[in-house]
Short mmCIF file of C-alpha atoms in Angstrom, two decimals:
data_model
loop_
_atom_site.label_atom_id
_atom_site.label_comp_id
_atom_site.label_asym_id
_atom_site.label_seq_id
_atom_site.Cartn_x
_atom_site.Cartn_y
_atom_site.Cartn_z
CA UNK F 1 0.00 0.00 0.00
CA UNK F 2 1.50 3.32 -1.17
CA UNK F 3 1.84 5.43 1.98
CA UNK F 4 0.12 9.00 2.34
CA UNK F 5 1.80 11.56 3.01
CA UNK F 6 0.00 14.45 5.57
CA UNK F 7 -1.62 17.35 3.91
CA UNK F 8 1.38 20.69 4.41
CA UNK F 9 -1.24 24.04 4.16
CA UNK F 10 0.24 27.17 3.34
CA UNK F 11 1.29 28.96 0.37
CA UNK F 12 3.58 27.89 -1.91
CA UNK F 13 6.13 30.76 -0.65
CA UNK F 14 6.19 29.50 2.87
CA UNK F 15 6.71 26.24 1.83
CA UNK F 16 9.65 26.93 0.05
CA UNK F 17 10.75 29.20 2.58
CA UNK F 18 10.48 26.58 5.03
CA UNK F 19 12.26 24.07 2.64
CA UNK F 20 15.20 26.43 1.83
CA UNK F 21 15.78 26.67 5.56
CA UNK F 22 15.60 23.13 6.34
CA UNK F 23 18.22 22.36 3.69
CA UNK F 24 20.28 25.40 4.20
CA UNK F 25 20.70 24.20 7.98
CA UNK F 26 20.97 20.47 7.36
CA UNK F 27 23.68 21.62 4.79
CA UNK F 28 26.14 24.46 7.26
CA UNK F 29 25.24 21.36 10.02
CA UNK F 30 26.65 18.79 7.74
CA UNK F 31 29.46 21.20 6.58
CA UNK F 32 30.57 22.51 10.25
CA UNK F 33 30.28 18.97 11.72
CA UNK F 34 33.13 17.62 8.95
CA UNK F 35 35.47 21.11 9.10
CA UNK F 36 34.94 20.61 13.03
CA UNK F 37 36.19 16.88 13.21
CA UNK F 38 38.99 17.39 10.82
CA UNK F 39 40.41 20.35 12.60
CA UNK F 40 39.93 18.94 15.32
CA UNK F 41 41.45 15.39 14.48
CA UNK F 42 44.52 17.56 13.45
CA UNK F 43 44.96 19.63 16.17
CA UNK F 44 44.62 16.67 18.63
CA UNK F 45 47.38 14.85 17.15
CA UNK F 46 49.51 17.28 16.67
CA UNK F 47 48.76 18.01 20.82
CA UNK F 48 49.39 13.94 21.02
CA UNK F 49 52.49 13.60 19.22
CA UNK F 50 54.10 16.27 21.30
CA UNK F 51 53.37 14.88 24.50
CA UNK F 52 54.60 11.28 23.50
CA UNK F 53 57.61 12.52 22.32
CA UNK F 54 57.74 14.18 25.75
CA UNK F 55 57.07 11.41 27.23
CA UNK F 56 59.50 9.63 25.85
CA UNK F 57 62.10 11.86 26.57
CA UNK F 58 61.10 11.98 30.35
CA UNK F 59 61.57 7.95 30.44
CA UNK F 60 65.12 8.36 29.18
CA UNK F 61 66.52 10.41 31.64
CA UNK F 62 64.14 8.38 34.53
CA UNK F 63 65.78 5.48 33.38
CA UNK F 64 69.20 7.00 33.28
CA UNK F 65 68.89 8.35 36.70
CA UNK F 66 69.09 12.14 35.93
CA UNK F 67 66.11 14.74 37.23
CA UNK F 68 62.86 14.86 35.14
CA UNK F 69 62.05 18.18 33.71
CA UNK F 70 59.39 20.50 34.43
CA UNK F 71 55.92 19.27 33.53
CA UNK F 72 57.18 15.67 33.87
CA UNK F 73 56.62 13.78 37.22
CA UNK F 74 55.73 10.06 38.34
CA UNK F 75 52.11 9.84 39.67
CA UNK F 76 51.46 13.56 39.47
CA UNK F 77 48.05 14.00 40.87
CA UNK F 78 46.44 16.05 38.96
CA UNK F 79 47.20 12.59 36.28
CA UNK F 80 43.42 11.87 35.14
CA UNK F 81 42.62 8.80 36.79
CA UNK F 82 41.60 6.64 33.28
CA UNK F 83 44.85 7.50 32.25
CA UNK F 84 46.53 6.40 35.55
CA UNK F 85 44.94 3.37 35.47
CA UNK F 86 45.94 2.81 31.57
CA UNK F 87 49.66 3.56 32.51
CA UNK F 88 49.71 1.06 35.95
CA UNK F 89 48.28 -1.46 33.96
CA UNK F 90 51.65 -1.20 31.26
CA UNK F 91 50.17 0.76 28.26
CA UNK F 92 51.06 4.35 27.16
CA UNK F 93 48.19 6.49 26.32
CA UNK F 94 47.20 10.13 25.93
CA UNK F 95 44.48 12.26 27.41
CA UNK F 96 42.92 15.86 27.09
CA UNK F 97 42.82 17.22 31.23
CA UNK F 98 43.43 20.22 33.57
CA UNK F 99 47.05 21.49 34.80
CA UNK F 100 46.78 23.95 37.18
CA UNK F 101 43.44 25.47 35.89
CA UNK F 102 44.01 25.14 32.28
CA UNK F 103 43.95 22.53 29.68
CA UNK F 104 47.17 19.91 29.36
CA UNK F 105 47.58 17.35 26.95
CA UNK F 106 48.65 14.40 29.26
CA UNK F 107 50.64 11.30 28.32
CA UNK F 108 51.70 8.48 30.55
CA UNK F 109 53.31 5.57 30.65
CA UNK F 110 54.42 2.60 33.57
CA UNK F 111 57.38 2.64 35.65
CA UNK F 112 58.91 0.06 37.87
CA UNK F 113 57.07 -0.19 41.09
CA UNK F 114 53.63 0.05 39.30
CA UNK F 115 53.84 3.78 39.30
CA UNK F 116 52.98 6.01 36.30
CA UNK F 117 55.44 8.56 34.32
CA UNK F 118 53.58 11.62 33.23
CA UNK F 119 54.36 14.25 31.48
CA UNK F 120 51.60 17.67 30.40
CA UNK F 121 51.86 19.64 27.46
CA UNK F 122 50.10 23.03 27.63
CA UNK F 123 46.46 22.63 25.25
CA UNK F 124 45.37 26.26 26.08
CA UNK F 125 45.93 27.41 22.50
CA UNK F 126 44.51 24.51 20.36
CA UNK F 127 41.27 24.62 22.87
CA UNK F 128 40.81 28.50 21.91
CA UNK F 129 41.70 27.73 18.14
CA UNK F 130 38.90 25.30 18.57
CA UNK F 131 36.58 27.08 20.07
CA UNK F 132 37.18 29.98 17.73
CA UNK F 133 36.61 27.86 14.76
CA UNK F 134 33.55 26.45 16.23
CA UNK F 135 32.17 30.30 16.49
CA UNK F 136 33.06 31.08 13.10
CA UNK F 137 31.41 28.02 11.83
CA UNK F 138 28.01 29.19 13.70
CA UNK F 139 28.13 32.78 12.58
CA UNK F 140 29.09 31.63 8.73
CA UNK F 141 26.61 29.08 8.71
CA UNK F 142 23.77 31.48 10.06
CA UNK F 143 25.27 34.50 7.59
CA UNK F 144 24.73 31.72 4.85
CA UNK F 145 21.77 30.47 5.90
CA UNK F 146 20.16 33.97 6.02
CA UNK F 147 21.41 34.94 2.55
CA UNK F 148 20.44 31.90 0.80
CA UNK F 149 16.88 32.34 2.56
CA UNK F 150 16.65 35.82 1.45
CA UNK F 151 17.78 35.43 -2.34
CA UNK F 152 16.06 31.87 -2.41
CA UNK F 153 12.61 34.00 -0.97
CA UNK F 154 13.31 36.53 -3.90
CA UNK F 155 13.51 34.11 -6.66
CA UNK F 156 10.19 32.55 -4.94
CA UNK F 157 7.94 35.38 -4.73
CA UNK F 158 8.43 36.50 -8.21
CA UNK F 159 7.36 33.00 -9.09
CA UNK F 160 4.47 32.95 -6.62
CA UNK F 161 3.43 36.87 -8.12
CA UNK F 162 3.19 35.46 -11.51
CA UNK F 163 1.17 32.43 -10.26
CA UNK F 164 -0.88 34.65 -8.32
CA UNK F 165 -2.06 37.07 -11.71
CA UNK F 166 -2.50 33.96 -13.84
CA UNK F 167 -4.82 32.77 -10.93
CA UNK F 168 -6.64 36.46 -10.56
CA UNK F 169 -7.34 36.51 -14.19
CA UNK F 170 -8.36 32.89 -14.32
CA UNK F 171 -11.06 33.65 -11.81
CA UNK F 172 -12.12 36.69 -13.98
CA UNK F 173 -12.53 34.83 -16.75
CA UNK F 174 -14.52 32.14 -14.67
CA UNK F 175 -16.44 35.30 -13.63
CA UNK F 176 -17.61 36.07 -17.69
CA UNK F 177 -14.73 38.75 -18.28
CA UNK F 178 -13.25 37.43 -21.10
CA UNK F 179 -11.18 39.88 -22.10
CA UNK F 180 -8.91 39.31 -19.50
CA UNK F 181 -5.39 38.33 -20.14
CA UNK F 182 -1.91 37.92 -18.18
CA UNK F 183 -0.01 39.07 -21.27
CA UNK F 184 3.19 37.70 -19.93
CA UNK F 185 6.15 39.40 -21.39
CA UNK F 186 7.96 36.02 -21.04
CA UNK F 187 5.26 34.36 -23.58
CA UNK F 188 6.45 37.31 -26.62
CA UNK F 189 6.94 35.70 -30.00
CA UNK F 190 10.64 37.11 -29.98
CA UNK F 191 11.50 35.28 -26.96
CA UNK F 192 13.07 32.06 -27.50
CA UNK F 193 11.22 29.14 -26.38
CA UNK F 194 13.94 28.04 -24.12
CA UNK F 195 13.62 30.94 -22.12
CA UNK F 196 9.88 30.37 -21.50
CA UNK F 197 9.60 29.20 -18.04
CA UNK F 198 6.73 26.77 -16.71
CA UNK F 199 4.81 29.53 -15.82
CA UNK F 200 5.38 31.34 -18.38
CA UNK F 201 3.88 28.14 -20.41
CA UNK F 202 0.86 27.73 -17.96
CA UNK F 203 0.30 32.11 -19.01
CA UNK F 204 0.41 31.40 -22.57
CA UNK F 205 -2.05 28.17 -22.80
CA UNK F 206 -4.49 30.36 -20.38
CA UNK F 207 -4.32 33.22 -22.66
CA UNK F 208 -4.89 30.67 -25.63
CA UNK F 209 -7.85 29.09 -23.89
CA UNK F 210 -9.50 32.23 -23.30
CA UNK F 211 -9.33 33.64 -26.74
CA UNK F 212 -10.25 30.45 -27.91
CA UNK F 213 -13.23 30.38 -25.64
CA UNK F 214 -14.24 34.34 -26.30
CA UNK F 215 -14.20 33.61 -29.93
CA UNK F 216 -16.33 30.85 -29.73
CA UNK F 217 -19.12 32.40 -26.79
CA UNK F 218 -18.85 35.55 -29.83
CA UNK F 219 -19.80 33.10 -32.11
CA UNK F 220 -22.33 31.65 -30.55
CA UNK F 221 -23.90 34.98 -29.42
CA UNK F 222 -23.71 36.02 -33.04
CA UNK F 223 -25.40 32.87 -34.23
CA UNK F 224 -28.49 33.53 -31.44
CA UNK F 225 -28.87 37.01 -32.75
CA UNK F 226 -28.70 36.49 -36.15
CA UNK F 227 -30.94 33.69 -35.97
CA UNK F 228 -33.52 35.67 -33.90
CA UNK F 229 -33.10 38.79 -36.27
CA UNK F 230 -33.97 36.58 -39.33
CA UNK F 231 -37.01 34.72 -37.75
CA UNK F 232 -38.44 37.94 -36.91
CA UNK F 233 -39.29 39.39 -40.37
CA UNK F 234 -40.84 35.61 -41.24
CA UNK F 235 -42.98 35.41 -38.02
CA UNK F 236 -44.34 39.01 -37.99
CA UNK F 237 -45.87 37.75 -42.18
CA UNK F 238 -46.72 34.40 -40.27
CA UNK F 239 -48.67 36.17 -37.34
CA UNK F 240 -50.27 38.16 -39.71
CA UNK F 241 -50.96 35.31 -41.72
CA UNK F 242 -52.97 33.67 -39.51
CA UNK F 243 -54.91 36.10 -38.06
CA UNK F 244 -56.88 35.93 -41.47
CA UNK F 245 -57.54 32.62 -40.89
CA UNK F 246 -61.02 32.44 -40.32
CA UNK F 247 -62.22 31.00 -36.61
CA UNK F 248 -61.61 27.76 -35.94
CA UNK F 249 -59.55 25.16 -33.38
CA UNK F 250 -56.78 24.47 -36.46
CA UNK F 251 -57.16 28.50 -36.49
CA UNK F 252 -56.43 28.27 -32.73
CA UNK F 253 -53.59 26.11 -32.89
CA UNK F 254 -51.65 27.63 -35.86
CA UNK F 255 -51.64 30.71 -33.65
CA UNK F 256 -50.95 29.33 -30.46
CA UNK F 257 -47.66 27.99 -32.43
CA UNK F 258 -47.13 31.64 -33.68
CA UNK F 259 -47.04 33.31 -30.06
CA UNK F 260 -44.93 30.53 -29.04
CA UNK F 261 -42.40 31.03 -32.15
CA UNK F 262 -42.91 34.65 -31.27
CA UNK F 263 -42.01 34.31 -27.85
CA UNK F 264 -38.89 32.35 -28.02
CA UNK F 265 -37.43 34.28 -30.64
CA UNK F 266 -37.79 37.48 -28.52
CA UNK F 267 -36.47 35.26 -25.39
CA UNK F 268 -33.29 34.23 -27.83
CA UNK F 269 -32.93 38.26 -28.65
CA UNK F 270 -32.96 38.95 -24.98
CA UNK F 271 -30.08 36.30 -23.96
CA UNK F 272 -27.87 37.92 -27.06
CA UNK F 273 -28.26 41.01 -25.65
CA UNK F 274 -27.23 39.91 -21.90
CA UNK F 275 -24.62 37.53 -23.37
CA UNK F 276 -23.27 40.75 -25.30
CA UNK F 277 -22.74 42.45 -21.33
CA UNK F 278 -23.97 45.59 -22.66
CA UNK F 279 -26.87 45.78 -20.61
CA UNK F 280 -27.73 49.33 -18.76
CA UNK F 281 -29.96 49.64 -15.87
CA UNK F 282 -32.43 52.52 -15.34
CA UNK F 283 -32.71 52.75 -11.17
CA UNK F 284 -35.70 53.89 -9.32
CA UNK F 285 -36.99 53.66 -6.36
CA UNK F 286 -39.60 50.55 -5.67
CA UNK F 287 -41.26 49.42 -2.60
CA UNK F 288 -40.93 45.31 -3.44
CA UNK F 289 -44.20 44.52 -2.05
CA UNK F 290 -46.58 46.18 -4.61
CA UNK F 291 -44.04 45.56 -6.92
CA UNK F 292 -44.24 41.80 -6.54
CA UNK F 293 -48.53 41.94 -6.48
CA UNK F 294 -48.24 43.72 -9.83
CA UNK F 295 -45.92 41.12 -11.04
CA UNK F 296 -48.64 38.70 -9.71
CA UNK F 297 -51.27 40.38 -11.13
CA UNK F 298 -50.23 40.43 -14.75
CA UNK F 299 -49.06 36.44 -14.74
CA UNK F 300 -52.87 35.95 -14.29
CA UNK F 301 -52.03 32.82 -12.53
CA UNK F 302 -53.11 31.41 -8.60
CA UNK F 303 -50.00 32.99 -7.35
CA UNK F 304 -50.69 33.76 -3.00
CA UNK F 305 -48.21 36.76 -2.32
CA UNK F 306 -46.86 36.92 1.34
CA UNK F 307 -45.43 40.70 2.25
CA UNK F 308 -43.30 39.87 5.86
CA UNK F 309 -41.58 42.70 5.46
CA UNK F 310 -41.76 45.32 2.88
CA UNK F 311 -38.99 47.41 1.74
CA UNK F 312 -37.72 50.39 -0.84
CA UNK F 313 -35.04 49.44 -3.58
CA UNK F 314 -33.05 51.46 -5.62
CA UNK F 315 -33.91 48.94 -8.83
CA UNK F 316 -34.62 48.83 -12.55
CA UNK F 317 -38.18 48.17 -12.27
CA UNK F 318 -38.79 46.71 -15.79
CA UNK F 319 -36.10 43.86 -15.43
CA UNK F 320 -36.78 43.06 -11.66
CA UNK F 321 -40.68 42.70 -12.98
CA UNK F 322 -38.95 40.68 -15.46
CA UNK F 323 -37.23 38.15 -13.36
CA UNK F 324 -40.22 37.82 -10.83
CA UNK F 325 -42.25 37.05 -13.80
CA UNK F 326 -40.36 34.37 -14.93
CA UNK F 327 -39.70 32.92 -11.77
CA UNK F 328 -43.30 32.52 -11.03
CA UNK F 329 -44.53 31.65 -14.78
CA UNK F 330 -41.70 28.65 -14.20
CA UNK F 331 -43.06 27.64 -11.10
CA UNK F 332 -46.35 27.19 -12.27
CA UNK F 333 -45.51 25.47 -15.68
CA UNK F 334 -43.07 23.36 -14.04
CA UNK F 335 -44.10 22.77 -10.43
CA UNK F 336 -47.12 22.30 -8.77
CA UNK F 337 -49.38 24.67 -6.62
CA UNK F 338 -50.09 26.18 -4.48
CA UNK F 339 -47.33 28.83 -5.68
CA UNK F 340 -46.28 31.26 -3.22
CA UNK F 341 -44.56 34.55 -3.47
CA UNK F 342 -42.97 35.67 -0.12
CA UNK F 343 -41.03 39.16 0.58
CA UNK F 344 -39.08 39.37 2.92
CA UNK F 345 -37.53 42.53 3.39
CA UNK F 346 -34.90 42.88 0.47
CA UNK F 347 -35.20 38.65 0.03
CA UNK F 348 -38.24 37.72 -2.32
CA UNK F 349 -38.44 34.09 -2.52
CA UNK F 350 -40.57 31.81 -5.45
CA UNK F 351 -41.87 28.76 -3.88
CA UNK F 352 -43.76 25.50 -5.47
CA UNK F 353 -44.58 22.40 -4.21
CA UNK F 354 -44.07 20.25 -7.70
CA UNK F 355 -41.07 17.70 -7.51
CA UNK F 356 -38.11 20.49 -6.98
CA UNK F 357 -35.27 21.71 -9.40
CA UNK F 358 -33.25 18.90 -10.76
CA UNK F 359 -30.03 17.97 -9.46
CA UNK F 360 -27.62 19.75 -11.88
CA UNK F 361 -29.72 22.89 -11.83
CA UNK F 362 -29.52 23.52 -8.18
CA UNK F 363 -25.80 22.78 -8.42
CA UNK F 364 -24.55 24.85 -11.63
CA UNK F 365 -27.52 27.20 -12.67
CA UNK F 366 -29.81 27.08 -15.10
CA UNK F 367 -28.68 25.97 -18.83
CA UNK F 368 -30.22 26.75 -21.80
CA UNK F 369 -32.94 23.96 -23.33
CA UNK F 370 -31.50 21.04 -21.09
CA UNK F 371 -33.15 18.06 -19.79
CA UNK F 372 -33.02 15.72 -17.14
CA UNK F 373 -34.07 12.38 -17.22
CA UNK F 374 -35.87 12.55 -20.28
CA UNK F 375 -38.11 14.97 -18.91
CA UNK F 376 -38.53 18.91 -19.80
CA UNK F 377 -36.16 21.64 -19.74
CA UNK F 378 -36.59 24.31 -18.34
CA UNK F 379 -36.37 26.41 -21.64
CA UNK F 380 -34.61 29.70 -21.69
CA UNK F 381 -36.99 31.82 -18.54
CA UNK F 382 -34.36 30.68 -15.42
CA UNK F 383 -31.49 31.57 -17.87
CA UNK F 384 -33.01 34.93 -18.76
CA UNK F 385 -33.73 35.29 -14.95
CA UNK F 386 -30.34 35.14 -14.09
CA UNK F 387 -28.75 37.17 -16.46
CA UNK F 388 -31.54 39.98 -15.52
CA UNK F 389 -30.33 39.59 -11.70
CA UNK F 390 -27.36 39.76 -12.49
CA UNK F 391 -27.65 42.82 -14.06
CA UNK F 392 -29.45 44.53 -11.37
CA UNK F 393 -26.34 43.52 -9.40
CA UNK F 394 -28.82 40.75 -7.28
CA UNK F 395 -28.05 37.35 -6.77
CA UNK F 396 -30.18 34.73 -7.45
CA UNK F 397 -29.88 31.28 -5.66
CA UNK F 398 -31.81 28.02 -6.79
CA UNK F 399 -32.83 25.20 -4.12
CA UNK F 400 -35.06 22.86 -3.42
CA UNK F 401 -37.22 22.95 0.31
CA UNK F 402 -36.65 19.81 2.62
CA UNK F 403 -40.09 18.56 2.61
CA UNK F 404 -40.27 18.99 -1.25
CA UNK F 405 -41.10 21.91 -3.76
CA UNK F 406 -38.50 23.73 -6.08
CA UNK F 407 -37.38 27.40 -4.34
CA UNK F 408 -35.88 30.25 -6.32
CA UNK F 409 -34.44 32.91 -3.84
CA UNK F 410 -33.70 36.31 -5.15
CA UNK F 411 -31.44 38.91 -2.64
CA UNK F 412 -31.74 42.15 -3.95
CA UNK F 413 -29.81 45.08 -2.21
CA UNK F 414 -31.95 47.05 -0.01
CA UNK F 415 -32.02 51.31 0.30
#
């Protein structure tokens, strides 16, 4: 089983940060530990080979019979007692001790009477040269550590910058602003492509992808429009057409298919024109509660209005009347009464009690002419609600009640 490693938060500068630190430390650790033992190593023998030789010397002249020198006794006792022992028991050996306050190298060696020559060899300057490399080691390492962090925290953040604007316009094209672009001077045609970094790659496919994607939406808006525009002048001789039909139910049907033709061509010419983002609001002032009873009024449909709490909005009354209208024709053609209408201060909510939205409607919006399950869409009214909304600079939010029904919530801003 492949192990998983724990989730690190954070942005992608502090990790780095925190990764240039933890190698620039294991590194000077690594570094000072090796410059430390081989100094060290030297400086110790060197210390050792002196008092040997010493030693030596001193168990000449013992042997001989003439007077030891200074720093050379038998059983001194400051002698460090491993080292006493080591010499009694008939080996020579070295170790690092104190001589009148200060460091000594000490070497020893046996005698006869299973006493110990010793001799001391002053270690005050190889224990400062030691400790002074030691310091310099800390302050280097830290000086390097703190320069490689800063430089290495440079070089980061201009990578993190440029990953933050390709984000920022990603989300403003998710947003519908399509003419965004992070126009990345590394992504110029003159540039060589080995100098394009891998951000300056991810730059230049997001730029790609969103012309790509604004040509296409233009297309497609351009398609609607020009579709609409040339069903109009047809329709309008068709409408006319059959209204000198002479009474009858085919009569009644052939125009019934007219209004409907009619109707979803001028929907079409709406969504063009909200697709296009050209859309200008006219604001007034509207208290929502007769607003929403006129609304009701003109659906002439069994739609129960509920006024909790009414309020004034600065609003384009035309397109709120607009989205209320659809909302409630929806709920009625889709649902199933009763219908209610509530408002709630600046919150006016659209309530059925039908079998709810679907599934992918509550979760991404409406979408134009799709269907569920092999059932109906829910044509091109949400989709015109929403742009409308959003134009008024209100949010509309789609969900379905616990105990069943579809609800469309509308938060408009209040005065």
């Amino acid at each position: 089983m492949r192990p998983v490693l724990p989730p690190w938060p954070g942005t992608l500068a502090a990790k780095a940060a925190a990764f240039i630190t933890v190698m620039c430390c294991a590194l000077a650790a690594l570094l000072g530990v090796l410059v430390h033992v081989q100094v060290t190593n030297q400086t110790v023998g060197q210390a050792r080979d002196q008092a040997l030789q010493r030693l030596a010397q001193a168990t000449q002249r013992y042997e001989a019979g003439d007077t030891l020198r200074r720093g050379a006794g038998v059983d001194p006792p400051e002698l460090p007692g491993r080292l006493r022992e080591l010499a009694v028991a008939g080996d020579r050996g070295t170790m690092v001790g104190d001589r009148a306050g200060r460091p000594a190298m000490w070497a020893a060696g046996p005698v006869d009477g299973g006493r110990a020559l010793a001799v001391a060899v002053d270690y005050s300057q190889q224990a400062r040269t030691i400790e002074g490399l030691d310091r310099a080691i800390v302050w280097s390492s830290g000086l390097a550590i703190g320069a490689t962090l800063l430089v290495g925290a440079f070089a980061v953040t201009r990578v993190t910058r440029r990953l933050h604007t390709t984000a920022l316009v990603a989300r403003r094209i998710s947003a519908g602003d399509l003419d965004a672009r992070v126009n990345d001077p590394r992504t110029s045609p003159r540039r060589q492509p080995a100098a394009q970094d891998e951000v300056a790659a991810v730059a230049a496919a997001l730029d790609s992808m969103a012309a790509s994607l604004q040509g296409k939406l233009l297309a497609e808006q351009r398609f609607t429009a020009d579709v609409a525009h040339e069903l109009r002048t047809p329709l309008t001789g068709l409408h006319a057409a059959a209204e000198l039909l002479p009474p009858g139910r085919p009569t009644e049907l052939v125009r019934d298919r007219v209004a409907a033709l009619r109707t979803l061509t001028e929907d079409l010419l709406e969504i063009s024109r909200l697709d296009t983002g050209r859309e200008r609001v006219e604001l007034d002032t509207e208290q929502l509660g007769p607003l929403a009873e006129r609304v009701v009024r003109a659906a002439g449909n069994d739609t129960e209005v509920r006024v909790v709490r009414d309020v004034s909005v600065e609003t384009d009354r035309r397109r709120l009347e607009r989205v209320l209208g659809n909302l409630v024709a929806n709920a009625h053609k889709h649902g199933r009464g009763p219908v209610v209408l509530t408002v709630d201060g600046p919150v006016v909510t659209v309530r059925d009690h039908g079998d709810g939205f679907p599934e992918y409607l509550v979760a991404h919006g409406p979408q134009r002419f799709r269907t569920e399950g092999g059932t109906r869409g829910h044509g091109l009214g949400l989709t015109i609600a929403r742009g409308q909304a959003e134009v008024l600079g209100a949010r509309l939010e789609f969900a379905n009640a616990p105990e069943g029904g579809a609800v469309a919530t509308l938060r408009l801003a209040a005065e």
